[in-house]
mmCIF file of C-alpha atoms in Angstrom:
data_model
loop_
_atom_site.group_PDB
_atom_site.id
_atom_site.type_symbol
_atom_site.label_atom_id
_atom_site.label_comp_id
_atom_site.label_asym_id
_atom_site.label_seq_id
_atom_site.Cartn_x
_atom_site.Cartn_y
_atom_site.Cartn_z
ATOM 1 C CA MET T 1 -12.616 -0.432 26.647
ATOM 2 C CA ASP T 2 -9.312 -1.410 24.986
ATOM 3 C CA PHE T 3 -9.679 0.243 21.575
ATOM 4 C CA GLN T 4 -6.282 -1.084 20.502
ATOM 5 C CA MET T 5 -7.747 -4.599 20.555
ATOM 6 C CA MET T 6 -11.260 -3.627 19.422
ATOM 7 C CA ARG T 7 -11.870 -4.052 15.710
ATOM 8 C CA VAL T 8 -12.967 -0.889 13.929
ATOM 9 C CA GLN T 9 -15.794 -2.702 12.154
ATOM 10 C CA SER T 10 -17.333 -3.580 15.527
ATOM 11 C CA LEU T 11 -17.171 0.065 16.598
ATOM 12 C CA SER T 12 -18.768 1.260 13.368
ATOM 13 C CA GLU T 13 -21.538 -1.324 13.293
ATOM 14 C CA GLY T 14 -22.194 -0.750 17.007
ATOM 15 C CA GLY T 15 -23.748 2.569 16.086
ATOM 16 C CA ILE T 16 -21.389 4.954 17.858
ATOM 17 C CA ALA T 17 -22.098 8.635 17.201
ATOM 18 C CA GLU T 18 -18.626 9.928 18.057
ATOM 19 C CA VAL T 19 -15.180 8.605 17.235
ATOM 20 C CA PRO T 20 -13.193 7.404 20.275
ATOM 21 C CA ALA T 21 -10.282 9.676 21.154
ATOM 22 C CA GLN T 22 -7.677 7.117 20.043
ATOM 23 C CA TYR T 23 -8.810 7.563 16.409
ATOM 24 C CA ILE T 24 -8.837 11.366 16.277
ATOM 25 C CA GLN T 25 -6.026 12.744 14.145
ATOM 26 C CA PRO T 26 -4.100 15.910 15.066
ATOM 27 C CA PRO T 27 -5.624 18.951 13.319
ATOM 28 C CA GLU T 28 -2.755 19.218 10.822
ATOM 29 C CA GLU T 29 -3.299 15.619 9.661
ATOM 30 C CA ARG T 30 -7.071 15.759 9.179
ATOM 31 C CA PRO T 31 -8.551 15.835 5.667
ATOM 32 C CA PRO T 32 -10.083 19.103 4.449
ATOM 33 C CA ILE T 33 -13.854 19.255 4.461
ATOM 34 C CA SER T 34 -16.586 21.219 2.798
ATOM 35 C CA ASP T 35 -19.619 22.615 4.577
ATOM 36 C CA ASP T 36 -21.454 19.290 4.378
ATOM 37 C CA LEU T 37 -18.418 17.467 5.824
ATOM 38 C CA THR T 38 -17.749 15.712 2.540
ATOM 39 C CA VAL T 39 -14.079 15.414 1.693
ATOM 40 C CA ILE T 40 -13.157 17.877 -1.023
ATOM 41 C CA ASP T 41 -12.389 16.093 -4.282
ATOM 42 C CA ASN T 42 -10.267 17.096 -7.249
ATOM 43 C CA SER T 43 -11.189 17.289 -10.914
ATOM 44 C CA ASP T 44 -10.562 14.613 -13.500
ATOM 45 C CA GLU T 45 -8.031 16.866 -15.210
ATOM 46 C CA ASP T 46 -5.312 16.240 -12.620
ATOM 47 C CA ASN T 47 -5.320 12.587 -11.705
ATOM 48 C CA VAL T 48 -3.013 9.608 -11.728
ATOM 49 C CA PRO T 49 -2.006 8.640 -15.311
ATOM 50 C CA MET T 50 -3.545 5.607 -17.003
ATOM 51 C CA ILE T 51 -1.100 3.559 -19.113
ATOM 52 C CA ASP T 52 -1.773 0.618 -21.422
ATOM 53 C CA VAL T 53 1.325 -1.064 -20.127
ATOM 54 C CA PHE T 54 1.461 -4.449 -21.829
ATOM 55 C CA GLY T 55 -0.936 -4.127 -24.766
ATOM 56 C CA PHE T 56 1.620 -2.640 -27.148
ATOM 57 C CA ASP T 57 3.808 -3.850 -29.990
ATOM 58 C CA SER T 58 7.603 -3.608 -30.107
ATOM 59 C CA GLU T 59 7.536 -0.305 -31.972
ATOM 60 C CA GLN T 60 5.548 1.319 -29.140
ATOM 61 C CA ARG T 61 7.818 0.139 -26.339
ATOM 62 C CA ASP T 62 9.854 3.350 -26.154
ATOM 63 C CA THR T 63 6.672 5.424 -26.007
ATOM 64 C CA VAL T 64 5.285 3.323 -23.156
ATOM 65 C CA CYS T 65 8.572 3.544 -21.249
ATOM 66 C CA LYS T 66 8.492 7.332 -21.649
ATOM 67 C CA LEU T 67 4.953 7.463 -20.230
ATOM 68 C CA ILE T 68 6.000 5.264 -17.306
ATOM 69 C CA GLY T 69 9.058 7.405 -16.645
ATOM 70 C CA ASP T 70 7.009 10.606 -16.588
ATOM 71 C CA ALA T 71 4.468 9.057 -14.202
ATOM 72 C CA CYS T 72 7.180 7.728 -11.882
ATOM 73 C CA ALA T 73 8.927 11.093 -11.736
ATOM 74 C CA GLN T 74 5.812 13.232 -11.329
ATOM 75 C CA TRP T 75 3.473 11.005 -9.315
ATOM 76 C CA GLY T 76 5.304 7.927 -8.077
ATOM 77 C CA ALA T 77 2.194 6.090 -9.236
ATOM 78 C CA PHE T 78 0.133 5.190 -12.303
ATOM 79 C CA HIS T 79 -2.793 3.003 -13.299
ATOM 80 C CA ILE T 80 -2.186 0.146 -15.724
ATOM 81 C CA THR T 81 -4.566 -1.533 -18.144
ATOM 82 C CA ASN T 82 -4.002 -4.656 -20.261
ATOM 83 C CA HIS T 83 -2.002 -6.005 -17.328
ATOM 84 C CA GLY T 84 -2.808 -9.641 -18.038
ATOM 85 C CA VAL T 85 -4.618 -10.377 -14.766
ATOM 86 C CA PRO T 86 -8.068 -11.841 -15.505
ATOM 87 C CA VAL T 87 -10.883 -9.420 -14.699
ATOM 88 C CA GLU T 88 -12.676 -12.278 -12.981
ATOM 89 C CA LEU T 89 -9.752 -12.710 -10.593
ATOM 90 C CA LEU T 90 -9.789 -9.010 -9.650
ATOM 91 C CA ASP T 91 -13.490 -9.343 -8.826
ATOM 92 C CA GLN T 92 -12.902 -12.589 -6.943
ATOM 93 C CA ILE T 93 -10.178 -11.213 -4.655
ATOM 94 C CA ARG T 94 -12.368 -8.240 -3.792
ATOM 95 C CA GLY T 95 -15.334 -10.570 -3.337
ATOM 96 C CA VAL T 96 -13.722 -13.048 -0.943
ATOM 97 C CA GLY T 97 -12.179 -10.194 1.043
ATOM 98 C CA LEU T 98 -15.505 -8.427 1.422
ATOM 99 C CA SER T 99 -17.238 -11.677 2.336
ATOM 100 C CA PHE T 100 -14.704 -12.347 5.109
ATOM 101 C CA PHE T 101 -15.284 -8.951 6.683
ATOM 102 C CA LYS T 102 -19.046 -8.721 6.118
ATOM 103 C CA ASP T 103 -20.293 -12.308 6.413
ATOM 104 C CA CYS T 104 -17.874 -14.075 8.762
ATOM 105 C CA PRO T 105 -18.845 -13.872 12.476
ATOM 106 C CA VAL T 106 -16.441 -11.916 14.679
ATOM 107 C CA LYS T 107 -15.580 -14.971 16.767
ATOM 108 C CA ASP T 108 -14.503 -16.803 13.610
ATOM 109 C CA LYS T 109 -12.504 -13.839 12.320
ATOM 110 C CA LEU T 110 -10.665 -13.633 15.636
ATOM 111 C CA LYS T 111 -9.389 -17.180 15.166
ATOM 112 C CA TYR T 112 -7.052 -15.638 12.577
ATOM 113 C CA ALA T 113 -6.002 -12.665 14.717
ATOM 114 C CA CYS T 114 -2.430 -11.487 14.169
ATOM 115 C CA ASP T 115 0.024 -10.893 17.000
ATOM 116 C CA PRO T 116 -0.591 -7.250 18.052
ATOM 117 C CA ASN T 117 2.955 -6.976 19.428
ATOM 118 C CA SER T 118 4.706 -8.189 16.275
ATOM 119 C CA PRO T 119 4.947 -5.870 13.256
ATOM 120 C CA ALA T 120 3.699 -7.162 9.899
ATOM 121 C CA SER T 121 2.517 -10.419 11.429
ATOM 122 C CA GLN T 122 0.185 -12.460 9.281
ATOM 123 C CA GLY T 123 -3.512 -12.413 10.047
ATOM 124 C CA TYR T 124 -6.511 -10.304 11.011
ATOM 125 C CA GLY T 125 -5.807 -7.045 12.797
ATOM 126 C CA SER T 126 -6.312 -3.313 13.165
ATOM 127 C CA LYS T 127 -3.102 -1.893 14.625
ATOM 128 C CA MET T 128 0.090 -1.688 12.573
ATOM 129 C CA LEU T 129 2.944 -0.142 14.554
ATOM 130 C CA ARG T 130 5.139 -1.472 17.344
ATOM 131 C CA PRO T 131 4.492 -0.247 20.903
ATOM 132 C CA GLU T 132 7.884 1.536 20.832
ATOM 133 C CA ALA T 133 6.529 3.889 18.172
ATOM 134 C CA GLU T 134 3.948 5.207 20.593
ATOM 135 C CA ALA T 135 6.582 6.066 23.176
ATOM 136 C CA GLU T 136 8.773 7.850 20.617
ATOM 137 C CA ASP T 137 6.111 9.862 18.827
ATOM 138 C CA GLU T 138 2.859 10.913 20.450
ATOM 139 C CA THR T 139 1.083 11.109 17.089
ATOM 140 C CA SER T 140 1.776 7.405 16.511
ATOM 141 C CA THR T 141 -0.738 6.583 19.250
ATOM 142 C CA VAL T 142 -3.536 7.646 16.892
ATOM 143 C CA LEU T 143 -5.160 4.559 15.423
ATOM 144 C CA ASP T 144 -6.218 4.110 11.804
ATOM 145 C CA TRP T 145 -9.925 3.656 11.039
ATOM 146 C CA ARG T 146 -9.256 0.315 9.383
ATOM 147 C CA ASP T 147 -9.283 -3.448 9.838
ATOM 148 C CA TYR T 148 -7.131 -5.679 7.657
ATOM 149 C CA PHE T 149 -5.990 -9.199 6.862
ATOM 150 C CA ASP T 150 -2.342 -9.586 5.913
ATOM 151 C CA HIS T 151 -1.241 -12.669 3.956
ATOM 152 C CA HIS T 152 2.371 -13.798 3.544
ATOM 153 C CA THR T 153 2.371 -15.145 0.003
ATOM 154 C CA LEU T 154 5.904 -15.227 -1.441
ATOM 155 C CA PRO T 155 8.376 -16.806 -1.534
ATOM 156 C CA LEU T 156 6.453 -20.071 -1.381
ATOM 157 C CA SER T 157 8.327 -21.053 1.790
ATOM 158 C CA ARG T 158 6.337 -18.285 3.573
ATOM 159 C CA ARG T 159 2.983 -19.260 2.077
ATOM 160 C CA ASP T 160 0.808 -21.181 4.538
ATOM 161 C CA PRO T 161 -2.839 -21.108 3.394
ATOM 162 C CA SER T 162 -3.936 -22.835 6.616
ATOM 163 C CA ARG T 163 -3.395 -19.458 8.315
ATOM 164 C CA TRP T 164 -5.780 -17.755 5.900
ATOM 165 C CA PRO T 165 -9.569 -17.659 6.257
ATOM 166 C CA HIS T 166 -11.525 -20.767 5.383
ATOM 167 C CA PHE T 167 -14.599 -18.682 4.585
ATOM 168 C CA PRO T 168 -15.745 -18.314 1.877
ATOM 169 C CA SER T 169 -14.719 -21.737 0.625
ATOM 170 C CA ASN T 170 -12.627 -20.473 -2.300
ATOM 171 C CA TYR T 171 -10.794 -17.791 -0.270
ATOM 172 C CA ARG T 172 -7.425 -19.562 -0.074
ATOM 173 C CA GLN T 173 -7.439 -20.627 -3.712
ATOM 174 C CA VAL T 174 -8.248 -17.102 -4.894
ATOM 175 C CA VAL T 175 -5.506 -15.475 -2.795
ATOM 176 C CA ALA T 176 -2.876 -17.970 -3.991
ATOM 177 C CA HIS T 177 -3.857 -17.484 -7.643
ATOM 178 C CA TYR T 178 -3.874 -13.711 -7.237
ATOM 179 C CA SER T 179 -0.424 -13.823 -5.637
ATOM 180 C CA ASP T 180 1.057 -15.713 -8.580
ATOM 181 C CA GLU T 181 -0.504 -13.400 -11.171
ATOM 182 C CA LEU T 182 0.608 -10.203 -9.413
ATOM 183 C CA LYS T 183 4.186 -11.450 -9.139
ATOM 184 C CA LEU T 184 4.351 -11.707 -12.932
ATOM 185 C CA VAL T 185 2.957 -8.185 -13.328
ATOM 186 C CA ALA T 186 5.473 -6.783 -10.833
ATOM 187 C CA GLN T 187 8.389 -8.434 -12.635
ATOM 188 C CA LYS T 188 7.302 -7.011 -15.993
ATOM 189 C CA LEU T 189 6.856 -3.562 -14.475
ATOM 190 C CA LEU T 190 10.333 -3.524 -12.943
ATOM 191 C CA GLY T 191 11.703 -4.305 -16.395
ATOM 192 C CA LEU T 192 9.833 -1.428 -18.029
ATOM 193 C CA ILE T 193 10.782 0.970 -15.238
ATOM 194 C CA SER T 194 14.436 -0.020 -15.673
ATOM 195 C CA GLU T 195 14.229 0.593 -19.417
ATOM 196 C CA SER T 196 12.569 3.977 -18.833
ATOM 197 C CA LEU T 197 15.791 5.034 -17.094
ATOM 198 C CA GLY T 198 18.005 3.688 -19.862
ATOM 199 C CA LEU T 199 19.045 0.744 -17.692
ATOM 200 C CA PRO T 200 19.186 -2.938 -18.664
ATOM 201 C CA THR T 201 15.770 -4.561 -18.315
ATOM 202 C CA SER T 202 16.839 -6.710 -15.364
ATOM 203 C CA CYS T 203 18.645 -3.944 -13.435
ATOM 204 C CA ILE T 204 16.035 -3.052 -10.817
ATOM 205 C CA GLU T 205 14.807 -6.619 -10.383
ATOM 206 C CA ASP T 206 18.404 -7.735 -9.812
ATOM 207 C CA ALA T 207 18.816 -5.007 -7.173
ATOM 208 C CA VAL T 208 15.629 -6.036 -5.372
ATOM 209 C CA GLY T 209 16.247 -9.770 -5.588
ATOM 210 C CA GLU T 210 13.652 -12.431 -4.872
ATOM 211 C CA PHE T 211 10.269 -10.923 -4.099
ATOM 212 C CA TYR T 212 8.939 -11.073 -0.571
ATOM 213 C CA GLN T 213 5.266 -10.534 -1.281
ATOM 214 C CA ASN T 214 2.468 -9.708 1.150
ATOM 215 C CA ILE T 215 -1.173 -9.199 0.228
ATOM 216 C CA THR T 216 -3.137 -6.951 2.570
ATOM 217 C CA ILE T 217 -6.910 -6.738 2.253
ATOM 218 C CA SER T 218 -8.044 -3.588 4.068
ATOM 219 C CA TYR T 219 -11.590 -2.859 5.200
ATOM 220 C CA TYR T 220 -12.477 0.743 6.051
ATOM 221 C CA PRO T 221 -15.860 0.843 7.841
ATOM 222 C CA ALA T 222 -18.158 3.842 7.611
ATOM 223 C CA CYS T 223 -17.080 6.477 10.115
ATOM 224 C CA PRO T 224 -19.436 8.804 12.038
ATOM 225 C CA GLN T 225 -16.872 11.645 11.982
ATOM 226 C CA PRO T 226 -14.729 11.271 8.851
ATOM 227 C CA HIS T 227 -13.368 14.813 9.208
ATOM 228 C CA LEU T 228 -11.490 13.705 12.360
ATOM 229 C CA THR T 229 -10.022 10.424 11.176
ATOM 230 C CA LEU T 230 -7.878 8.709 8.568
ATOM 231 C CA GLY T 231 -8.359 5.181 7.316
ATOM 232 C CA LEU T 232 -4.590 5.005 6.876
ATOM 233 C CA GLN T 233 -2.160 7.695 7.955
ATOM 234 C CA SER T 234 0.124 9.481 5.525
ATOM 235 C CA HIS T 235 3.079 7.302 4.497
ATOM 236 C CA SER T 236 5.133 5.920 1.657
ATOM 237 C CA ASP T 237 5.449 2.148 1.325
ATOM 238 C CA MET T 238 8.730 0.741 2.567
ATOM 239 C CA GLY T 239 9.450 -1.888 -0.115
ATOM 240 C CA ALA T 240 9.980 -1.791 -3.877
ATOM 241 C CA ILE T 241 6.613 -1.700 -5.649
ATOM 242 C CA THR T 242 2.972 -2.001 -4.564
ATOM 243 C CA LEU T 243 0.084 -3.067 -6.788
ATOM 244 C CA LEU T 244 -3.315 -1.960 -5.509
ATOM 245 C CA ILE T 245 -6.944 -2.369 -6.476
ATOM 246 C CA GLN T 246 -9.854 -0.676 -4.736
ATOM 247 C CA ASP T 247 -13.609 -0.972 -4.861
ATOM 248 C CA HIS T 248 -16.005 1.616 -6.273
ATOM 249 C CA VAL T 249 -16.126 3.708 -3.092
ATOM 250 C CA GLY T 250 -12.658 5.219 -3.246
ATOM 251 C CA GLY T 251 -10.728 7.035 -0.561
ATOM 252 C CA LEU T 252 -7.070 6.714 -1.528
ATOM 253 C CA GLN T 253 -5.193 10.006 -1.849
ATOM 254 C CA ILE T 254 -1.693 10.746 -3.177
ATOM 255 C CA LEU T 255 0.325 13.818 -2.271
ATOM 256 C CA LYS T 256 1.470 15.690 -5.368
ATOM 257 C CA ASP T 257 2.820 19.228 -5.447
ATOM 258 C CA SER T 258 1.910 19.649 -1.744
ATOM 259 C CA ARG T 259 -1.729 18.836 -2.525
ATOM 260 C CA TRP T 260 -3.724 15.711 -1.722
ATOM 261 C CA THR T 261 -5.245 14.245 -4.879
ATOM 262 C CA THR T 262 -8.009 11.631 -4.641
ATOM 263 C CA VAL T 263 -7.293 8.586 -6.801
ATOM 264 C CA HIS T 264 -10.477 7.759 -8.667
ATOM 265 C CA PRO T 265 -11.363 4.037 -8.511
ATOM 266 C CA GLN T 266 -10.824 2.134 -11.759
ATOM 267 C CA SER T 267 -12.448 -1.263 -11.311
ATOM 268 C CA HIS T 268 -10.360 -3.322 -13.734
ATOM 269 C CA SER T 269 -7.092 -1.430 -13.738
ATOM 270 C CA ILE T 270 -4.282 -1.850 -11.211
ATOM 271 C CA LEU T 271 -2.694 1.093 -9.424
ATOM 272 C CA VAL T 272 1.115 0.923 -9.350
ATOM 273 C CA ILE T 273 2.671 2.669 -6.339
ATOM 274 C CA LEU T 274 6.436 3.143 -6.154
ATOM 275 C CA ALA T 275 7.873 2.434 -2.719
ATOM 276 C CA ASP T 276 10.945 3.715 -0.881
ATOM 277 C CA GLN T 277 13.498 1.180 -2.105
ATOM 278 C CA MET T 278 12.636 2.162 -5.682
ATOM 279 C CA GLU T 279 13.406 5.784 -4.865
ATOM 280 C CA ILE T 280 16.782 4.748 -3.450
ATOM 281 C CA ILE T 281 17.687 2.485 -6.387
ATOM 282 C CA THR T 282 16.795 5.211 -8.897
ATOM 283 C CA ASN T 283 18.796 7.751 -6.842
ATOM 284 C CA GLY T 284 15.744 9.943 -6.460
ATOM 285 C CA LYS T 285 14.988 10.180 -10.175
ATOM 286 C CA TYR T 286 11.729 8.429 -9.368
ATOM 287 C CA ARG T 287 9.837 9.129 -6.165
ATOM 288 C CA SER T 288 7.987 6.878 -3.817
ATOM 289 C CA ALA T 289 4.388 8.010 -3.528
ATOM 290 C CA GLN T 290 3.250 9.519 -0.247
ATOM 291 C CA HIS T 291 -0.357 8.469 0.232
ATOM 292 C CA ARG T 292 -3.148 8.053 2.753
ATOM 293 C CA ALA T 293 -6.717 6.756 2.988
ATOM 294 C CA ILE T 294 -9.645 8.940 4.007
ATOM 295 C CA THR T 295 -12.953 7.751 5.443
ATOM 296 C CA ASN T 296 -16.598 8.586 4.829
ATOM 297 C CA SER T 297 -19.795 8.414 6.859
ATOM 298 C CA SER T 298 -21.975 6.362 4.542
ATOM 299 C CA SER T 299 -20.136 3.504 2.825
ATOM 300 C CA PRO T 300 -17.485 1.001 3.898
ATOM 301 C CA ARG T 301 -14.540 0.674 1.529
ATOM 302 C CA LEU T 302 -12.254 -2.224 0.579
ATOM 303 C CA SER T 303 -8.823 -2.295 -1.049
ATOM 304 C CA VAL T 304 -6.297 -5.010 -1.869
ATOM 305 C CA ALA T 305 -2.622 -4.012 -1.746
ATOM 306 C CA THR T 306 0.075 -6.415 -2.956
ATOM 307 C CA PHE T 307 3.523 -5.464 -1.692
ATOM 308 C CA HIS T 308 6.713 -6.634 -3.419
ATOM 309 C CA ASP T 309 9.743 -6.165 -1.196
ATOM 310 C CA PRO T 310 13.374 -7.297 -1.011
ATOM 311 C CA ALA T 311 14.530 -9.913 1.486
ATOM 312 C CA LYS T 312 15.545 -8.372 4.797
ATOM 313 C CA THR T 313 19.181 -9.331 4.171
ATOM 314 C CA VAL T 314 19.397 -7.375 0.890
ATOM 315 C CA LYS T 315 21.398 -4.141 0.857
ATOM 316 C CA ILE T 316 19.817 -1.373 -1.185
ATOM 317 C CA SER T 317 21.742 1.549 -2.666
ATOM 318 C CA PRO T 318 21.505 3.802 -5.738
ATOM 319 C CA ALA T 319 22.149 1.964 -9.011
ATOM 320 C CA PHE T 320 25.749 2.467 -10.093
ATOM 321 C CA GLU T 321 24.631 3.380 -13.603
ATOM 322 C CA LEU T 322 22.645 6.335 -12.235
ATOM 323 C CA THR T 323 25.480 7.907 -10.267
ATOM 324 C CA SER T 324 28.527 9.890 -11.407
ATOM 325 C CA ASN T 325 30.770 12.716 -10.299
ATOM 326 C CA SER T 326 28.149 15.165 -11.467
ATOM 327 C CA SER T 327 25.290 13.104 -10.007
ATOM 328 C CA PRO T 328 26.574 11.518 -6.768
ATOM 329 C CA PRO T 329 24.526 9.099 -4.659
ATOM 330 C CA LYS T 330 21.752 10.893 -2.776
ATOM 331 C CA TYR T 331 21.002 8.053 -0.363
ATOM 332 C CA ARG T 332 23.087 5.971 1.997
ATOM 333 C CA GLU T 333 23.128 2.209 1.526
ATOM 334 C CA VAL T 334 20.700 0.445 3.851
ATOM 335 C CA LYS T 335 20.011 -3.159 4.728
ATOM 336 C CA TYR T 336 16.337 -3.667 4.063
ATOM 337 C CA GLY T 337 15.707 -5.433 7.379
ATOM 338 C CA ASP T 338 17.059 -2.402 9.240
ATOM 339 C CA TYR T 339 14.819 -0.123 7.184
ATOM 340 C CA VAL T 340 11.745 -2.214 8.021
ATOM 341 C CA SER T 341 12.597 -2.165 11.717
ATOM 342 C CA SER T 342 12.973 1.613 11.677
ATOM 343 C CA TRP T 343 9.699 2.067 9.778
ATOM 344 C CA TYR T 344 7.699 0.056 12.302
ATOM 345 C CA THR T 345 9.475 1.428 15.364
ATOM 346 C CA LYS T 346 9.447 5.123 14.469
ATOM 347 C CA GLY T 347 6.222 5.077 12.495
ATOM 348 C CA PRO T 348 5.898 6.305 8.898
ATOM 349 C CA LYS T 349 4.912 9.988 9.378
ATOM 350 C CA GLY T 350 4.993 10.847 5.707
ATOM 351 C CA LYS T 351 8.403 10.036 4.200
ATOM 352 C CA ARG T 352 10.626 10.622 7.209
ATOM 353 C CA ASN T 353 12.247 7.186 7.069
ATOM 354 C CA ILE T 354 13.611 7.553 3.546
ATOM 355 C CA ASP T 355 14.439 11.222 4.181
ATOM 356 C CA ALA T 356 16.681 10.033 7.027
ATOM 357 C CA LEU T 357 18.868 8.247 4.448
ATOM 358 C CA LEU T 358 19.546 11.377 2.406
ATOM 359 C CA ILE T 359 23.210 12.280 2.132
ATOM 360 C CA ASN T 360 23.900 15.909 2.966
ATOM 361 C CA CYS T 361 25.869 17.255 0.046
#
């Protein structure tokens, strides 16, 4: 059986008792387990900060920027409330995504299959990396316990709803509306993050340029051996900023202080995840968040990640205002298209791609 072409949902719902070898992670990458094989969780005391990011008056702006700055430096991530996206729309995007995976027949889903040999191609798939990655790094042959649908949503010249599912009937309308709303949130966030560093509001957005936005709806089926697998391997996102919502099941983990912390689901908040280009622009003052997704044996899980990236022609380097003789640039300039190619060819493997840009002082 060609497991690289087989959808994970079909394996899970087929009633397999053991995970195929292609999905078994190396021992050092597997999640820790307790005696009942439930992934060990962390307490509420040490979890990703929650910030009321837009529901403040002008006098509170400095306080909010300080909270954002602390979260970016310590976590590379934070939840936001009062973000302006209608609660109904958050529920709708989760709803149409779940309906596609749960209610649409496999033969209909496969009509939207992405090109398995082309990285980040739009459509329905399971396998993310280029074949070259497998030859370069043996661990890259391990497959994620996940199916997904990737939508190219911005700029509008990339948006082609005819390549998105037609089922349920409002799927395309919901995704387009969600795309437009999340763009506005991302723009506002880049402004606040800039201000938190003492930079002009437009500084980071100017460095990133026009958003290239993708929306990826991921479906993580129940797994018979969750202690051997990962829904998504450890990585940091390659672009500028990611906005993520998850369902009530949970499974996202962020690495902080060499410890994996489970991000508790917050149904109507949005999780902000800093990506690698943000770390470069801020000259390492803010970190991109290394994260992964774990699986469980009883409940499928769904998440919606909205990626905001530069154009592939954009050159990214540390902001001039954040460098000096006493604080020289820590990262080499990189053309974003070259960074993307490296990420997909070498595989993520934690943060090795951004670490490769570090300047040895």
